[in-house]
PDB file of C-alpha atoms and ligand atoms in Angstrom:
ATOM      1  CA  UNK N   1      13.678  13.644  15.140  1.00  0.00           C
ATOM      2  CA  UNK N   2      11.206  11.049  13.277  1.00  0.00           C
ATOM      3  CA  UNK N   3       9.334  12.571  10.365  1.00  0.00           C
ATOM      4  CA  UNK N   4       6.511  10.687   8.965  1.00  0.00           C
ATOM      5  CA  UNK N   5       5.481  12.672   5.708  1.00  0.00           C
ATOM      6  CA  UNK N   6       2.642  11.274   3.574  1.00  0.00           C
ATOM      7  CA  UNK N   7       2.582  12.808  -0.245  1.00  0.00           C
ATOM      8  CA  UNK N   8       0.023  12.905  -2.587  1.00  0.00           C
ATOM      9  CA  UNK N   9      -0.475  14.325  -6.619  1.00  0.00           C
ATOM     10  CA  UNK N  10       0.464  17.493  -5.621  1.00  0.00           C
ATOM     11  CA  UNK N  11       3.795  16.796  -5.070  1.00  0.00           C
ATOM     12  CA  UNK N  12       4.207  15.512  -8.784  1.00  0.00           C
ATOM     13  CA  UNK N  13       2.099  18.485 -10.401  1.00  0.00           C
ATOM     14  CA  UNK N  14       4.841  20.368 -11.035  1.00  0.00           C
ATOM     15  CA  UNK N  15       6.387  17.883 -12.897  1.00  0.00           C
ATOM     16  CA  UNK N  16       4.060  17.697 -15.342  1.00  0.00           C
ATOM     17  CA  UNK N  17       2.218  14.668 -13.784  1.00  0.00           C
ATOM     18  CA  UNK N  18      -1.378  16.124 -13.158  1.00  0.00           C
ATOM     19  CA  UNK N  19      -3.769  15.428 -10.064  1.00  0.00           C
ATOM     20  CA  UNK N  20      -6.865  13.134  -9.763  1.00  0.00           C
ATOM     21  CA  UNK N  21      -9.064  15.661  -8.211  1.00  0.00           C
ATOM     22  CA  UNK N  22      -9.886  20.122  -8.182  1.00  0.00           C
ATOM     23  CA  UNK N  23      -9.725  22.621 -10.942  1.00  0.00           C
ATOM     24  CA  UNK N  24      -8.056  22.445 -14.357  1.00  0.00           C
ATOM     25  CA  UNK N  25      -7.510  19.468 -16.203  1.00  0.00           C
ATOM     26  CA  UNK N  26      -7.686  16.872 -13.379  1.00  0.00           C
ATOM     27  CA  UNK N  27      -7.373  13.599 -14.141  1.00  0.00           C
ATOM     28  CA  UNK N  28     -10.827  12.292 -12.598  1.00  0.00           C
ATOM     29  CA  UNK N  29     -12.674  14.827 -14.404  1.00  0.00           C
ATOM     30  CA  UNK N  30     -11.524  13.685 -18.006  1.00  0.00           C
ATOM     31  CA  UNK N  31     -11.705   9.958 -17.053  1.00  0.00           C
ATOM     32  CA  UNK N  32     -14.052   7.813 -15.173  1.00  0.00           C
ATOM     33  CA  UNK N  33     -12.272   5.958 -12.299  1.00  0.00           C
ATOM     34  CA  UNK N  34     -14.811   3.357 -11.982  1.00  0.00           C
ATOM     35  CA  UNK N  35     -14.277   2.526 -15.932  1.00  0.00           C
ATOM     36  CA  UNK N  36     -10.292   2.310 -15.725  1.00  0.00           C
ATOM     37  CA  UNK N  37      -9.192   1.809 -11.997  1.00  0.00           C
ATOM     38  CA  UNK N  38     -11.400  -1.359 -10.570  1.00  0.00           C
ATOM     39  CA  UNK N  39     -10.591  -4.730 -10.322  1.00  0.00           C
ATOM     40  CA  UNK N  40     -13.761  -4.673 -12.670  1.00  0.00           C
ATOM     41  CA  UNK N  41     -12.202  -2.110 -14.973  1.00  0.00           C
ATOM     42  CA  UNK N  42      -9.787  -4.522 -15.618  1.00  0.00           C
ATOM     43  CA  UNK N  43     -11.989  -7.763 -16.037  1.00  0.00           C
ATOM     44  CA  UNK N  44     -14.396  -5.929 -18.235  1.00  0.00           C
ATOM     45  CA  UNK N  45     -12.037  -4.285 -20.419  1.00  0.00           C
ATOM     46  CA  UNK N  46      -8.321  -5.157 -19.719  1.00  0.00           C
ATOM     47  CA  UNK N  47      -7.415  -3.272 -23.078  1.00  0.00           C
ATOM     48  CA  UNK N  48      -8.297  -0.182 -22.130  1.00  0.00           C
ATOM     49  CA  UNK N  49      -7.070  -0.244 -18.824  1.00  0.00           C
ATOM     50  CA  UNK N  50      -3.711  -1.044 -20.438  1.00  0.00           C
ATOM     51  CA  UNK N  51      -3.814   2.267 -22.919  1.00  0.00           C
ATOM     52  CA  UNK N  52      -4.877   4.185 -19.767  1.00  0.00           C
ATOM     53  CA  UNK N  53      -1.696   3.317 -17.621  1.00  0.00           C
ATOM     54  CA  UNK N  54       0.854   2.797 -20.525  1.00  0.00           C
ATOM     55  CA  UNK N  55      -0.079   6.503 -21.071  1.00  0.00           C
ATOM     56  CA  UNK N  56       0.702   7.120 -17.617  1.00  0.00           C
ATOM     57  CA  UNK N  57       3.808   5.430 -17.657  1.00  0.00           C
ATOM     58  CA  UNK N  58       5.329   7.329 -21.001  1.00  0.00           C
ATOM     59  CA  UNK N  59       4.698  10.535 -19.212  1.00  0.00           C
ATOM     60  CA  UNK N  60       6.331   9.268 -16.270  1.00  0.00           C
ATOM     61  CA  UNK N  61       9.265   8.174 -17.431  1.00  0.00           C
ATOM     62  CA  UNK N  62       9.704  11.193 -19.949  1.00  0.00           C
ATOM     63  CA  UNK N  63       8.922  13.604 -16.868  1.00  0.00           C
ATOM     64  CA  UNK N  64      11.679  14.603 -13.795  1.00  0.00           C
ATOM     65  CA  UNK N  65      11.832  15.204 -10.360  1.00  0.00           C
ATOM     66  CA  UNK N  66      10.839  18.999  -9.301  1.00  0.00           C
ATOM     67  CA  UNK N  67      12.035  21.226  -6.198  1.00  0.00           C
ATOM     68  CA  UNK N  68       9.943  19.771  -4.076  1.00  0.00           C
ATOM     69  CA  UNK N  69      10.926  16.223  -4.028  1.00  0.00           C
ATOM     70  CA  UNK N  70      14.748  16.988  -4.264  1.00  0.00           C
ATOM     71  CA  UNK N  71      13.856  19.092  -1.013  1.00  0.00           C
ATOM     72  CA  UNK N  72      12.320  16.296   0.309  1.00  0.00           C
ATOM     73  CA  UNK N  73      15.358  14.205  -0.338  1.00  0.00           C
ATOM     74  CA  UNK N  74      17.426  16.948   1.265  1.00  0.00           C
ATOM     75  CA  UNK N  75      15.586  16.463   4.465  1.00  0.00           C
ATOM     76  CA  UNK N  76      16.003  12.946   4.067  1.00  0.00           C
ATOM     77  CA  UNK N  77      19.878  12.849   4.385  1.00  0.00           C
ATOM     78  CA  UNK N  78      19.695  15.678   6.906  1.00  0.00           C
ATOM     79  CA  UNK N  79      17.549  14.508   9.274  1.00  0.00           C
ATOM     80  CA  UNK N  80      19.762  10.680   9.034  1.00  0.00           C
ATOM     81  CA  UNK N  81      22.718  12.777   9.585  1.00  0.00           C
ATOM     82  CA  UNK N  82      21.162  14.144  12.739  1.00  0.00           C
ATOM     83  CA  UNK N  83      20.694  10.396  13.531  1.00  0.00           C
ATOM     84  CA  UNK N  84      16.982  11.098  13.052  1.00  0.00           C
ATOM     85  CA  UNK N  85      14.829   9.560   9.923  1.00  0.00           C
ATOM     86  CA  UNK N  86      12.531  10.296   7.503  1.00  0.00           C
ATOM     87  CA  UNK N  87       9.414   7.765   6.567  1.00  0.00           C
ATOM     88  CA  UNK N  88       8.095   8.912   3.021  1.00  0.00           C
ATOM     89  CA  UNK N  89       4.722   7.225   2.239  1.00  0.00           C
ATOM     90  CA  UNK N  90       3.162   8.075  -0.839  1.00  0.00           C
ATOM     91  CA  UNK N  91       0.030   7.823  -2.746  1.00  0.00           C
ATOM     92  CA  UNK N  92       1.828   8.066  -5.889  1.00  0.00           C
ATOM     93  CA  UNK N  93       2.852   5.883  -8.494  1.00  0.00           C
ATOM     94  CA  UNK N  94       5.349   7.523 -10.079  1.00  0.00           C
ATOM     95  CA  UNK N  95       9.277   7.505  -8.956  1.00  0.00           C
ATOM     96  CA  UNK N  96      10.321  10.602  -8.642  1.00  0.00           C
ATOM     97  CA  UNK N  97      11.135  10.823  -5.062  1.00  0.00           C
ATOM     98  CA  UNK N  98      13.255   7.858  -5.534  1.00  0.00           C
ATOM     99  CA  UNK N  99      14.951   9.545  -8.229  1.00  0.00           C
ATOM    100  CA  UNK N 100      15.404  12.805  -6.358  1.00  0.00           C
ATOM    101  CA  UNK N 101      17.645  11.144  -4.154  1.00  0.00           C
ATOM    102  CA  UNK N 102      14.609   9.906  -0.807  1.00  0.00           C
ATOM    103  CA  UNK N 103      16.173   6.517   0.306  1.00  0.00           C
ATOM    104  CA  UNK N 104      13.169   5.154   2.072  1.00  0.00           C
ATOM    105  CA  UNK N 105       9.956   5.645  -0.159  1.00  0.00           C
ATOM    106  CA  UNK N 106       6.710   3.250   0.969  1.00  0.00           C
ATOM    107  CA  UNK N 107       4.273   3.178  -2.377  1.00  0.00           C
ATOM    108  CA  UNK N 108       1.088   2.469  -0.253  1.00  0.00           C
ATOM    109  CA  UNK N 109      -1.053   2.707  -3.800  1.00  0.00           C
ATOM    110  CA  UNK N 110       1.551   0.748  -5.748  1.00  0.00           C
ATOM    111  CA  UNK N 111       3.999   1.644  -8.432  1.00  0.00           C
ATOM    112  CA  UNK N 112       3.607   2.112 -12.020  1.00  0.00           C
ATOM    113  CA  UNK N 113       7.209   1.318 -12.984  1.00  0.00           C
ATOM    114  CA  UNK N 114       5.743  -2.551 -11.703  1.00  0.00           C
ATOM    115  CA  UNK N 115       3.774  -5.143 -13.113  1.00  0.00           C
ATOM    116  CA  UNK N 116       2.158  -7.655 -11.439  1.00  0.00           C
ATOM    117  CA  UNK N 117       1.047 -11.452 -12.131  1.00  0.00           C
ATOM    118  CA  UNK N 118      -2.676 -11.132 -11.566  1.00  0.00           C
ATOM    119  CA  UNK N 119      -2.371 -14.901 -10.811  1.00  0.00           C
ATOM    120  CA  UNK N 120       0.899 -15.277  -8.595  1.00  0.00           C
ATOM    121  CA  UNK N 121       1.254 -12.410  -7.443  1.00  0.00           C
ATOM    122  CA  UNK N 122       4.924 -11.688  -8.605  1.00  0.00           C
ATOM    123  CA  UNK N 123       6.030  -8.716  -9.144  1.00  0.00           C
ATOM    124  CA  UNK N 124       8.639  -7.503 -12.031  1.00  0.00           C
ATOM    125  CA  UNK N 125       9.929  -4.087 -13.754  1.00  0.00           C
ATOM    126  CA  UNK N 126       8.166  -2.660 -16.185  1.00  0.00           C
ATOM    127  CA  UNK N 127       9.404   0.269 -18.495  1.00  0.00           C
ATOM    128  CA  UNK N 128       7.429  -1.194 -21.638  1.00  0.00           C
ATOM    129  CA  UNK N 129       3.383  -0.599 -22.422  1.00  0.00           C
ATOM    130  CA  UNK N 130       1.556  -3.508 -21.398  1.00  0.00           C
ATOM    131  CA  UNK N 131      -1.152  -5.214 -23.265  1.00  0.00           C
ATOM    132  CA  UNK N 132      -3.449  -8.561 -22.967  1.00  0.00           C
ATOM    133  CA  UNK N 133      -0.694 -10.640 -23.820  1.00  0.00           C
ATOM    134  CA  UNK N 134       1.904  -9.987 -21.642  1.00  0.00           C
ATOM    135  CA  UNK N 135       2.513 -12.635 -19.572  1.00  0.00           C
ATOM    136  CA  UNK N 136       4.388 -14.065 -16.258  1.00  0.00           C
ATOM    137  CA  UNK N 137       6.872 -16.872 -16.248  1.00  0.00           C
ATOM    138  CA  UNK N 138       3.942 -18.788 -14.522  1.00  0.00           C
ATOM    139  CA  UNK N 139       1.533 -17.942 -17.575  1.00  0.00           C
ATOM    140  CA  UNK N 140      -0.763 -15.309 -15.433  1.00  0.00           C
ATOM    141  CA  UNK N 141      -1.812 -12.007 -17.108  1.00  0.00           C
ATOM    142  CA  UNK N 142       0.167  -9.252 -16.195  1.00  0.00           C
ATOM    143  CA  UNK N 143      -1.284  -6.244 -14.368  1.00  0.00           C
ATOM    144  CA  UNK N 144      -0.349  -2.723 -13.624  1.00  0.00           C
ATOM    145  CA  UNK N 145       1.132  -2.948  -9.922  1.00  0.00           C
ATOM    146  CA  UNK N 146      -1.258  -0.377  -8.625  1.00  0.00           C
ATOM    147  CA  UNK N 147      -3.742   0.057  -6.190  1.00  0.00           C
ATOM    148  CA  UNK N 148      -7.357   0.132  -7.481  1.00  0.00           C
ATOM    149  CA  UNK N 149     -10.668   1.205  -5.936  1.00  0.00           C
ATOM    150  CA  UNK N 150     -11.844  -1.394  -4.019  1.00  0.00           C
ATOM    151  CA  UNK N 151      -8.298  -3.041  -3.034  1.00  0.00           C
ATOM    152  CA  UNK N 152      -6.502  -2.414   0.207  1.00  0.00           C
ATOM    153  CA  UNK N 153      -3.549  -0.208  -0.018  1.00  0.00           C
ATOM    154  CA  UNK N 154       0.331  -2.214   0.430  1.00  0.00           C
ATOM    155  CA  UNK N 155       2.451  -1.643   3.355  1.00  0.00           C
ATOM    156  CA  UNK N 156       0.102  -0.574   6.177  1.00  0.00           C
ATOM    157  CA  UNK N 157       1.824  -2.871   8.977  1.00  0.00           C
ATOM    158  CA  UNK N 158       4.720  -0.928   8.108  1.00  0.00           C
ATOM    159  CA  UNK N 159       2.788   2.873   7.918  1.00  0.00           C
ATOM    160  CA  UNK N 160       1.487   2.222  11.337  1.00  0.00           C
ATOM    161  CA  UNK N 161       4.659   1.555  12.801  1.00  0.00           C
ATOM    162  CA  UNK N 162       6.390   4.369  11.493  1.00  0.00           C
ATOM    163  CA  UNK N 163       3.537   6.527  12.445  1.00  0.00           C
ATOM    164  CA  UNK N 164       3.918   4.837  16.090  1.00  0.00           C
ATOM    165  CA  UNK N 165       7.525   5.939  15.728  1.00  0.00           C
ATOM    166  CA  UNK N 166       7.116   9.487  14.372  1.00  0.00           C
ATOM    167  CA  UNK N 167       7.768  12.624  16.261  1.00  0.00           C
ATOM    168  CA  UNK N 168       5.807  14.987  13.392  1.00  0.00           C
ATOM    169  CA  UNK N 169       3.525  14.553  11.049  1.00  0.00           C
ATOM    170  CA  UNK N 170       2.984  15.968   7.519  1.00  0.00           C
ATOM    171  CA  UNK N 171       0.983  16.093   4.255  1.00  0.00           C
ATOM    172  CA  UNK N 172       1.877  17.069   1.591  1.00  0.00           C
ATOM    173  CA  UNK N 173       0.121  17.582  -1.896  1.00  0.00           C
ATOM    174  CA  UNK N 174      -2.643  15.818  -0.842  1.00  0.00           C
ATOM    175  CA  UNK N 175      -6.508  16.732  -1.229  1.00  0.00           C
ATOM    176  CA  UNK N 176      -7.500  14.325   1.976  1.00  0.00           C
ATOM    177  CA  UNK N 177     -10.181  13.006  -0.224  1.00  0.00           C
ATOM    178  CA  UNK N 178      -8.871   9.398  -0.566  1.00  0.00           C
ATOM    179  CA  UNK N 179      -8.725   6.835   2.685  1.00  0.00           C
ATOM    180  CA  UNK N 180      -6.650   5.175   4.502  1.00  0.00           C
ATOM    181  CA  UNK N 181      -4.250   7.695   3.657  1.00  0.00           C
ATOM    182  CA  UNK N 182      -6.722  10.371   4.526  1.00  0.00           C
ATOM    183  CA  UNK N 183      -6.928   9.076   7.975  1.00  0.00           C
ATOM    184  CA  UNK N 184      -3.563   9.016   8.706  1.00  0.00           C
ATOM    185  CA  UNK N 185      -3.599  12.684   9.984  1.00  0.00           C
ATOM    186  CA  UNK N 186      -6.425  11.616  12.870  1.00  0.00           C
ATOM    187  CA  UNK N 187      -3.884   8.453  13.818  1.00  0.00           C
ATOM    188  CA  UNK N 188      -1.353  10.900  14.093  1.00  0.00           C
ATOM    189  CA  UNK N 189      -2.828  13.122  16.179  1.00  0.00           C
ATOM    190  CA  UNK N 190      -4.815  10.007  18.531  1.00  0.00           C
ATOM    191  CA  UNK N 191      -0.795   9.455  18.936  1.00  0.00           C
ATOM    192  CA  UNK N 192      -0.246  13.308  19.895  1.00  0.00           C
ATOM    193  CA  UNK N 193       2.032  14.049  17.127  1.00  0.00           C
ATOM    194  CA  UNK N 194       1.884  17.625  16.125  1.00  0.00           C
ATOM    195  CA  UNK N 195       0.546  17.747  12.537  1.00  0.00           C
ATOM    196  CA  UNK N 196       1.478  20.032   9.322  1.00  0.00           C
ATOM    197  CA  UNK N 197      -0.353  20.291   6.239  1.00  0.00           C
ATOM    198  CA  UNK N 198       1.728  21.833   2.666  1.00  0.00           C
ATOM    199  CA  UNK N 199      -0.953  22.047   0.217  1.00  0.00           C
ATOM    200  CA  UNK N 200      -1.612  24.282  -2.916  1.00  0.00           C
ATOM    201  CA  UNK N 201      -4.859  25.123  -0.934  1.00  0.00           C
ATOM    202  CA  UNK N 202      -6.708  23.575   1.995  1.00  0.00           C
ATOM    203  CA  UNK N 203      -7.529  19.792   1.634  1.00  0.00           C
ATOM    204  CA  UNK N 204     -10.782  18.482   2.880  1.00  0.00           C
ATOM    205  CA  UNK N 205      -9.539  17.645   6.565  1.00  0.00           C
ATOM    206  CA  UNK N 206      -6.897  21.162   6.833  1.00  0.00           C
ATOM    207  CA  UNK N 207      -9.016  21.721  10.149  1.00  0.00           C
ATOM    208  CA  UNK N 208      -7.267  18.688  11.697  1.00  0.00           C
ATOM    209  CA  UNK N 209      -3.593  20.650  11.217  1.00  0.00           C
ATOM    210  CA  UNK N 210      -1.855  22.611  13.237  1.00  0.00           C
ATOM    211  CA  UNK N 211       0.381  24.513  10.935  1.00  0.00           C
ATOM    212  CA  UNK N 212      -0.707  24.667   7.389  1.00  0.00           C
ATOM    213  CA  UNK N 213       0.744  26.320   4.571  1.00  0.00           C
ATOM    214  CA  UNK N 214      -0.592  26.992   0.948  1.00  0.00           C
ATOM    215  CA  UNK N 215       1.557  27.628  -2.376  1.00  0.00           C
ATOM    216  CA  UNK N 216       2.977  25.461  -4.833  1.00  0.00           C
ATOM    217  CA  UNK N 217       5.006  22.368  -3.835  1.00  0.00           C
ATOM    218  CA  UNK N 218       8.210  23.570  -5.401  1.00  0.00           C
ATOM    219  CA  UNK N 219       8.406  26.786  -3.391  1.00  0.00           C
ATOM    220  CA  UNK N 220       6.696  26.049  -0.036  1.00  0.00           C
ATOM    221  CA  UNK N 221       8.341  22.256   0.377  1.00  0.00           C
ATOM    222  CA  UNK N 222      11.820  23.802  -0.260  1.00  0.00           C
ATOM    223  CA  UNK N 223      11.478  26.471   2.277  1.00  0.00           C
ATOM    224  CA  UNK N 224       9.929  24.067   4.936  1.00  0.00           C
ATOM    225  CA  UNK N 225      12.836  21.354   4.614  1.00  0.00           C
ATOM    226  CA  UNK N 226      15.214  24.562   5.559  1.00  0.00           C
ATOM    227  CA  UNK N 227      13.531  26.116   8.263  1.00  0.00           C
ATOM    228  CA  UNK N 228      13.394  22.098   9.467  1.00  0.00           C
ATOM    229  CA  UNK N 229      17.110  21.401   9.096  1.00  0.00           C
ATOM    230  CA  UNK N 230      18.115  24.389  10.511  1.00  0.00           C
ATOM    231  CA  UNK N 231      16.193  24.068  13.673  1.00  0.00           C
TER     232      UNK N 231
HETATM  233  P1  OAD D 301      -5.680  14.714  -5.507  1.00  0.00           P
HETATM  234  O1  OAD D 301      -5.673  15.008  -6.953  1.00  0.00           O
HETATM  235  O2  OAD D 301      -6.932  14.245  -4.880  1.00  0.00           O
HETATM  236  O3  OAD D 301      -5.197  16.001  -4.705  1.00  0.00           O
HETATM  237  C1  OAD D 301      -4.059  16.715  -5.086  1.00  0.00           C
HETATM  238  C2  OAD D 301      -3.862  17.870  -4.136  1.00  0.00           C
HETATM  239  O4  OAD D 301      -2.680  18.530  -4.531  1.00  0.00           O
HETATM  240  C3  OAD D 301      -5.003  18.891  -4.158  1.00  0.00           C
HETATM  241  O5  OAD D 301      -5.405  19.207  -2.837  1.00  0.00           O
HETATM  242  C4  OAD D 301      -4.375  20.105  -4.852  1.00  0.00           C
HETATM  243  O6  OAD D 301      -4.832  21.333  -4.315  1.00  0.00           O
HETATM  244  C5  OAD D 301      -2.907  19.920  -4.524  1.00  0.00           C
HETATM  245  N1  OAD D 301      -2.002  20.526  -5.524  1.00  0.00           N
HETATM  246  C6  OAD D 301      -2.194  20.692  -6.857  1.00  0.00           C
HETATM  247  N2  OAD D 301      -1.123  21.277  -7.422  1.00  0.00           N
HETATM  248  C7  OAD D 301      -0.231  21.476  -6.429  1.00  0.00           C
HETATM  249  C8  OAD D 301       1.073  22.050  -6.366  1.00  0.00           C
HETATM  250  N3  OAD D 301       1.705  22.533  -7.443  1.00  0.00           N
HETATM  251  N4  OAD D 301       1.692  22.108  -5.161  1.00  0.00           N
HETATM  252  C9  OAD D 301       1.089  21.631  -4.044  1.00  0.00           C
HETATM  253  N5  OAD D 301      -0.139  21.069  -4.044  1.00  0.00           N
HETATM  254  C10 OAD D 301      -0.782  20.982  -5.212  1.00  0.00           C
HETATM  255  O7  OAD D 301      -4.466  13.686  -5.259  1.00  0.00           O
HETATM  256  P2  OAD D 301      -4.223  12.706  -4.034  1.00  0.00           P
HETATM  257  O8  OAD D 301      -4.634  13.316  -2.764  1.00  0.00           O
HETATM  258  O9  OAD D 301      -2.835  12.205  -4.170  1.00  0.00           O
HETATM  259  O10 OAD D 301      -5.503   6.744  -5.849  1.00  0.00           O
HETATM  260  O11 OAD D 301      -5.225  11.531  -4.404  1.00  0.00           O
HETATM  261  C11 OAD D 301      -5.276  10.401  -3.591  1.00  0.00           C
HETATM  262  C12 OAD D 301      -5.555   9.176  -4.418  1.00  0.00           C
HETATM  263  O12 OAD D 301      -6.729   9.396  -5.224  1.00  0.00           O
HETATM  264  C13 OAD D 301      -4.500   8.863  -5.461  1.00  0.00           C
HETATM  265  O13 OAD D 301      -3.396   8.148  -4.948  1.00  0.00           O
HETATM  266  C14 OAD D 301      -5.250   8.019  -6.443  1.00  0.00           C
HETATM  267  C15 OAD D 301      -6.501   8.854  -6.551  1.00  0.00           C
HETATM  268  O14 OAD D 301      -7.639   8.184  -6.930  1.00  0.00           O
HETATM  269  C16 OAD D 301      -5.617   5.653  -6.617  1.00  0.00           C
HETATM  270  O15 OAD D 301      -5.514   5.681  -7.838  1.00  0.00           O
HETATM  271  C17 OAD D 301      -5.892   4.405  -5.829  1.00  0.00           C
END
């Protein structure tokens, strides 16, 4: 079997990572996206845009994997095992499914762990804050390798395809608020895949699933990855 699982924030809550959107201390309720994730974020103010992700990236890298994503790993060796195979596409930026153990991860909004040469377009490591002076080898600024509003999201050719070779569907930790990735569910189901949704509560397009369940990630994923590998 081909699984084609797409994750979102939720997946990461747990480990201490926050969302963007809903109750509590969501991340696009204490910040304004327009004034620190645009192209014209950056332009305008490319110091502040720095302190916003080199915040990000000190939590990231002081924060670990939870249940969920070393679940999702599980499946991941499982299903190859079964000769099947597991597509991961995430909205996130952080590693942690990487670090769980997941083999094939697709970052469709980007990786924080990256910087980018806003001029070449290279791409490095980056474990170190960034600031206005940090430079490429070609002398280009270095950005944060992350999607921003207004830019189109990395890897579709490859999302599509996977989707065209997918047997299920699933989303997971994902409000369904954000597109392309909030599409995906409607291409999956144009394709007649059967769809599941794992969510801490329904996302804005749950009536498009066929199986949805609510709870946190690092209870409900686990228990979903067994009842899948024992099937
Ligand atoms: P959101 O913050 O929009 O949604 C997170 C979802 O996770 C919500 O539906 C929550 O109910 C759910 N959730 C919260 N805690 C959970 C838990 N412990 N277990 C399971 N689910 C939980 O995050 P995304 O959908 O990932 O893009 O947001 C999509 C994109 O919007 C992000 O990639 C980012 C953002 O703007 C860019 O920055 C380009």
């Amino acid at each position: 079997m081909n699984i084609f699982i797409l994750t979102g924030a939720g997946v990461s809550a747990e480990s201490g990572l926050g969302v963007f959107r809903g109750e509590g201390a969501a991340l696009w309720k204490r910040y304004d996206p327009m004034q620190l994730a645009t192209p014209e974020a950056f332009a305008r103010d490319p110091a502040l845009v720095h302190d916003f992700y080199n915040a990000r990236r000190n939590n990231l890298i002081a924060a670990s994997p939870n249940a969920a994503h070393f679940a999702l790993a599980r499946l991941d060796a499982g299903l190859a095992q079964r000769g099947g195979a597991l597509t991961l596409v995430t909205q996130n930026i952080d590693d942690l499914h990487e670090r769980a153990g997941s083999t094939n991860v697709i970052h469709m909004h980007g990786e924080l762990l990256k910087a980018r040469c806003a001029s070449c377009g290279a791409v490095c490591d980056c474990r170190e804050d960034l600031s206005t002076g940090a430079r490429c080898d070609c002398g280009g600024a270095l950005r944060p390798h992350v999607v921003w509003f207004g830019e189109t999201p990395l890897f579709m050719e490859d999302i599509f395809a996977a989707l065209d070779a997918a047997d299920l569907f699933v989303a997971i930790g994902t409000s369904g608020a954000v597109y392309p990735a909030a599409g995906f569910v409607r291409e999956a189901r144009a394709r007649g895949l059967r769809c599941s949704e794992l969510n801490l509560e329904p996302s804005e397009n749950a009536a498009e699933f066929d199986d949805r369940r609510y709870g946190p990630a690092s209870e409900i994923v686990p228990s979903w990855v067994e009842e899948m590998l024992g099937s």
